[in-house]
């Protein structure tokens, strides 16, 4: 059974043809659309080696709709000329004619007509010559007759500029017999239908092969944001390690909790207008835990708890200043203060991942807000070795195994260490986090027992995410300028199943 | 973190050996420094001003080294070398001595007029100094580094150094009306009044940053010698008369400021670093400062303090088991001369005047750990047993965002800070009605307020993604901030969920359906009954009247 009458006709003609046939010629002979013949060729091609079809493209000049009109009716300028009677015509009347405007200027430049501006009832147009040759019409008629090659290149391009001609590319097939040529081919089934199954006819039917090279249709779906997918993984890692999530749902913080409680002196550069967003309204914290505040004040200004202190005049006004928290450590300080008030002391492991704000200079990798990841462990007798041990486990879960530690300075941790990991792509050690033991000047005024140590570390969420997803500009990831296509296309976040986020790709 | 630039060859000469870049990088890492960049003056100029300007500049190799912000003793070549040499046990830490002069002591008398501007001053003298061009440059550079860091851009402390041989004491530190102060400042050829100078320096790229410190005060601080020569007008500029040069032998150093402790630290650092070049190395000549109350003090303090730390405390904090003797040795390598005393477990540590950063035993513990080598410490896991809990609000957020995506909506992540216009004008609201918190020092309008609604962020996300095929279905679950007088800081976060459907047709039923789905997920039944939900029309400027709750 042939695949449709057109395909059948094609095969019969091909059988009789010497060598092959052209799809466009066939369409003309059969009096059908060329596209229908192309469809038949394609459906026969899909059946295997029945025919061979070679794509050929031919370029041809065709008239545009306007070109057709001119070939038929004459050029605009000729029509203008013809409509001007020997006694002349008012210009205002002339431009109202269908070809008037275009034709007028062209006829003027051809010097076929002239305008008499001194006429009593406005400018009047007169013929200059008796008759004209409509060269444009003649040329277009040549093209229509398939004789475009008779025109000079310059003439054609002039007509094209006037949008009367276009050059079109016609794609045709040169069809010849294939190795399995036959005039009787049976149609293949595209899909299995319930009827075929119930009637059993599927047993005798050939089925069309699937095209595995084509892309499937993606399902309609929603997508999670890549940065927050990474956040989910970090939360998961902390939960697997037995860490409890701290509340961090307060972007507004007092300087007291953000700085003073952390033993960060009031003249510290981080407390500058250049680095921190302060609030105009509400400008000051309404309540502070005054007992504790006094202990903090004393520790800063005079020392105590084994400390020399910073020996400066500590001001309550400075501590009251509200700001957008610059780190989640402010929330950790609150959590540790709550822990200190609970007696007896119970060991804890805490974590948080949330937004922090810096009034910094912005660039491709820095925004005024970013997410900070923080881990905290408080227990009796914790050591620097414990901190390193916890960090090793934490980073192993991120797929980072090569770690080394560098002495560093943080105002609220001592000892402090920066965490470096070896980056396979960059062939160097890159900083992946910051850590340390909280200073006794921070912990003891809270009321934590003296032999309790608190180890802590932090890193940003954005940096590992940018490296993992190969994003160079942070604005494509965070904020409204996000590239939604990137969000749609981003794969799962499986930190440990890969070579590791910092090892897979070049760092941003 | 301050960065110190030193000439590599000069550094290696002072260290008595050469290193490859990698070796030196390794040494820095171990000691808590960071070899940030290897460059040259030529390279720096060419990077900043183009190749043309760099022609003829020096191509001597420079090391840019990041120094921890509290280690003022490492802010110059002299200090870096001393620290590293002691660390590598090639030299012993010098002992800094304050000497009384043979003749009369230099006096600096503070008058009470300074009280309201910069009440504190300290001073010292370096005798028989031998400068070279490099040493002189380092001396100037150290003052600049101190000014930028511990001195908080000269607000807390300002340093003036003078050729003592051009002056005659006693000196007076006072404050005068700007129009009454007249002198020839550094690198100017004629005298100006303080008023004129403040005007001139408004266009000086370096000095303009310090003018605000005294600009609006009725009196400006000024230091005179006994002949009325102006030494300096702190914290702005020194006088040209007492300018130091490579040939200066005797240096008078004064530090004025608002923070007495820091002024003393700054003076200690300068004299400990550069007494190395005195004929009598590491000695400093005392100066006397008389305060308005008549009390007089001798500076520099150069105080050595003794601390006692038990060896087992260090071992317990670091997680190592070193003998007290070894720990004492480790600390000595950090310029903290230590010895075992008492019951054999007690370590006595001498904190030198260079180490103002040591204010607690934990600082000593850290130095022991650095000398031991962080990467030699055995990693162990704490036995801390805990049960993990999620913060309930975040737990719900996590669950909900997965189901929002399952419902076909895509998660957006927008900024918590925005302009007033975003949350008020553009939504047809008055800013006062939003209860928004306002930022006092935004650099641009993008950071005027914290958002009070998630909607503007989602709309902006749509606007930035107009090239994407329709429909766009977006959601965000995140925090907004409003003022709340019941909270300690006067403001609080609320967790919001916002979703937007964007298409050529309005599709209200789609967003309505999403709301129903959310309520279904939250187990809230539709209906007027208690615990149920209903949607009612309301009037709001954002949406078409009567169209949404």
Short mmCIF file of N, CA and C in Angstrom, two decimals, chain A residues 78-138:
data_model
loop_
_atom_site.label_atom_id
_atom_site.label_comp_id
_atom_site.label_asym_id
_atom_site.label_seq_id
_atom_site.Cartn_x
_atom_site.Cartn_y
_atom_site.Cartn_z
N UNK A 78 5.15 56.51 -14.43
CA UNK A 78 4.47 56.45 -15.72
C UNK A 78 2.97 56.70 -15.54
N UNK A 79 2.46 56.14 -14.40
CA UNK A 79 1.03 56.34 -14.14
C UNK A 79 0.75 57.81 -13.85
N UNK A 80 1.67 58.44 -13.15
CA UNK A 80 1.51 59.88 -12.89
C UNK A 80 1.51 60.65 -14.22
N UNK A 81 2.50 60.31 -15.08
CA UNK A 81 2.62 61.00 -16.37
C UNK A 81 1.32 60.88 -17.16
N UNK A 82 0.83 59.61 -17.16
CA UNK A 82 -0.39 59.37 -17.96
C UNK A 82 -1.59 60.12 -17.41
N UNK A 83 -1.61 60.32 -16.10
CA UNK A 83 -2.79 60.96 -15.53
C UNK A 83 -2.75 62.49 -15.67
N UNK A 84 -1.60 63.02 -16.14
CA UNK A 84 -1.54 64.47 -16.34
C UNK A 84 -2.02 64.77 -17.76
N UNK A 85 -3.19 65.43 -17.92
CA UNK A 85 -3.68 65.76 -19.27
C UNK A 85 -2.85 66.90 -19.85
N UNK A 86 -2.88 67.12 -21.18
CA UNK A 86 -2.06 68.18 -21.80
C UNK A 86 -2.30 69.52 -21.13
N UNK A 87 -3.54 69.79 -20.68
CA UNK A 87 -3.80 71.10 -20.07
C UNK A 87 -3.34 71.17 -18.62
N UNK A 88 -2.70 70.12 -18.13
CA UNK A 88 -2.15 70.13 -16.75
C UNK A 88 -3.18 69.72 -15.71
N UNK A 89 -2.67 69.54 -14.46
CA UNK A 89 -3.52 69.06 -13.36
C UNK A 89 -3.03 69.73 -12.08
N UNK A 90 -3.99 70.07 -11.20
CA UNK A 90 -3.59 70.69 -9.93
C UNK A 90 -2.71 69.70 -9.15
N UNK A 91 -1.62 70.20 -8.56
CA UNK A 91 -0.70 69.28 -7.83
C UNK A 91 -1.43 68.62 -6.67
N UNK A 92 -2.30 69.41 -6.01
CA UNK A 92 -3.03 68.86 -4.86
C UNK A 92 -3.88 67.68 -5.29
N UNK A 93 -4.41 67.75 -6.51
CA UNK A 93 -5.25 66.67 -7.02
C UNK A 93 -4.38 65.46 -7.36
N UNK A 94 -3.23 65.77 -7.95
CA UNK A 94 -2.33 64.71 -8.40
C UNK A 94 -1.86 63.82 -7.24
N UNK A 95 -1.46 64.47 -6.15
CA UNK A 95 -0.90 63.67 -5.05
C UNK A 95 -1.97 62.81 -4.39
N UNK A 96 -3.23 63.10 -4.70
CA UNK A 96 -4.29 62.26 -4.12
C UNK A 96 -4.46 60.95 -4.89
N UNK A 97 -3.90 60.90 -6.10
CA UNK A 97 -3.99 59.66 -6.90
C UNK A 97 -3.21 58.54 -6.20
N UNK A 98 -3.58 57.27 -6.47
CA UNK A 98 -2.92 56.15 -5.77
C UNK A 98 -1.40 56.18 -5.91
N UNK A 99 -0.88 56.47 -7.07
CA UNK A 99 0.56 56.48 -7.24
C UNK A 99 1.14 57.87 -7.06
N UNK A 100 0.31 58.80 -6.73
CA UNK A 100 0.64 60.21 -6.77
C UNK A 100 1.95 60.60 -6.11
N UNK A 101 2.06 60.31 -4.85
CA UNK A 101 3.21 60.82 -4.09
C UNK A 101 4.53 60.29 -4.59
N UNK A 102 4.61 58.95 -4.70
CA UNK A 102 5.87 58.33 -5.11
C UNK A 102 6.17 58.71 -6.56
N UNK A 103 5.14 58.55 -7.37
CA UNK A 103 5.31 58.76 -8.80
C UNK A 103 5.68 60.19 -9.14
N UNK A 104 5.14 61.16 -8.40
CA UNK A 104 5.39 62.57 -8.67
C UNK A 104 6.87 62.88 -8.61
N UNK A 105 7.53 62.51 -7.52
CA UNK A 105 8.94 62.88 -7.37
C UNK A 105 9.81 62.16 -8.39
N UNK A 106 9.46 60.91 -8.64
CA UNK A 106 10.25 60.16 -9.61
C UNK A 106 10.07 60.77 -11.01
N UNK A 107 8.82 61.11 -11.37
CA UNK A 107 8.55 61.70 -12.68
C UNK A 107 9.22 63.06 -12.82
N UNK A 108 9.29 63.79 -11.69
CA UNK A 108 9.98 65.07 -11.69
C UNK A 108 11.46 64.86 -11.97
N UNK A 109 12.07 63.89 -11.26
CA UNK A 109 13.51 63.71 -11.43
C UNK A 109 13.81 63.15 -12.82
N UNK A 110 12.84 62.46 -13.43
CA UNK A 110 13.01 61.99 -14.81
C UNK A 110 12.76 63.13 -15.83
N UNK A 111 12.35 64.27 -15.30
CA UNK A 111 12.01 65.44 -16.12
C UNK A 111 10.90 65.14 -17.11
N UNK A 112 9.91 64.33 -16.71
CA UNK A 112 8.75 64.04 -17.53
C UNK A 112 7.68 65.11 -17.33
N UNK A 113 7.69 65.68 -16.13
CA UNK A 113 6.66 66.67 -15.81
C UNK A 113 7.30 67.88 -15.16
N UNK A 114 6.54 68.99 -15.07
CA UNK A 114 7.03 70.17 -14.37
C UNK A 114 5.88 70.77 -13.55
N UNK A 115 6.27 71.60 -12.59
CA UNK A 115 5.26 72.23 -11.75
C UNK A 115 5.25 73.72 -12.01
N UNK A 116 4.08 74.26 -12.23
CA UNK A 116 3.95 75.72 -12.38
C UNK A 116 3.36 76.27 -11.09
N UNK A 117 4.22 76.95 -10.34
CA UNK A 117 3.78 77.40 -9.02
C UNK A 117 3.02 78.71 -9.08
N UNK A 118 3.03 79.33 -10.29
CA UNK A 118 2.38 80.64 -10.38
C UNK A 118 0.91 80.53 -10.74
N UNK A 119 0.42 79.31 -10.96
CA UNK A 119 -0.98 79.14 -11.34
C UNK A 119 -1.89 79.73 -10.28
N UNK A 120 -3.05 80.20 -10.77
CA UNK A 120 -3.95 80.95 -9.88
C UNK A 120 -4.47 80.11 -8.72
N UNK A 121 -4.89 78.86 -9.03
CA UNK A 121 -5.48 78.04 -7.95
C UNK A 121 -4.46 77.03 -7.42
N UNK A 122 -3.28 77.48 -7.12
CA UNK A 122 -2.26 76.61 -6.52
C UNK A 122 -1.41 75.97 -7.60
N UNK A 123 -0.32 75.35 -7.21
CA UNK A 123 0.64 74.77 -8.16
C UNK A 123 -0.05 73.79 -9.11
N UNK A 124 0.40 73.82 -10.34
CA UNK A 124 -0.21 72.98 -11.36
C UNK A 124 0.88 72.20 -12.07
N UNK A 125 0.56 70.92 -12.39
CA UNK A 125 1.55 70.05 -13.01
C UNK A 125 1.27 69.93 -14.51
N UNK A 126 2.36 70.07 -15.32
CA UNK A 126 2.23 69.93 -16.77
C UNK A 126 3.19 68.88 -17.30
N UNK A 127 2.83 68.26 -18.45
CA UNK A 127 3.76 67.34 -19.10
C UNK A 127 4.93 68.12 -19.68
N UNK A 128 6.09 67.53 -19.69
CA UNK A 128 7.25 68.15 -20.32
C UNK A 128 7.49 67.48 -21.67
N UNK A 129 7.31 66.14 -21.69
CA UNK A 129 7.51 65.40 -22.94
C UNK A 129 6.17 64.87 -23.42
N UNK A 130 6.14 64.40 -24.66
CA UNK A 130 4.87 63.91 -25.19
C UNK A 130 4.59 62.48 -24.76
N UNK A 131 5.65 61.67 -24.83
CA UNK A 131 5.43 60.28 -24.42
C UNK A 131 6.66 59.78 -23.66
N UNK A 132 6.47 58.72 -22.91
CA UNK A 132 7.60 58.21 -22.12
C UNK A 132 7.73 56.71 -22.34
N UNK A 133 8.96 56.22 -22.12
CA UNK A 133 9.24 54.78 -22.13
C UNK A 133 9.18 54.31 -20.68
N UNK A 134 8.31 53.36 -20.36
CA UNK A 134 8.28 52.88 -18.97
C UNK A 134 9.27 51.73 -18.82
N UNK A 135 10.54 52.14 -18.60
CA UNK A 135 11.65 51.19 -18.51
C UNK A 135 11.46 50.23 -17.33
N UNK A 136 10.96 50.76 -16.22
CA UNK A 136 10.80 49.94 -15.01
C UNK A 136 9.83 48.80 -15.26
N UNK A 137 8.70 49.16 -15.90
CA UNK A 137 7.70 48.14 -16.19
C UNK A 137 8.28 47.07 -17.11
N UNK A 138 9.04 47.53 -18.10
CA UNK A 138 9.59 46.58 -19.07
C UNK A 138 10.51 45.57 -18.37
#
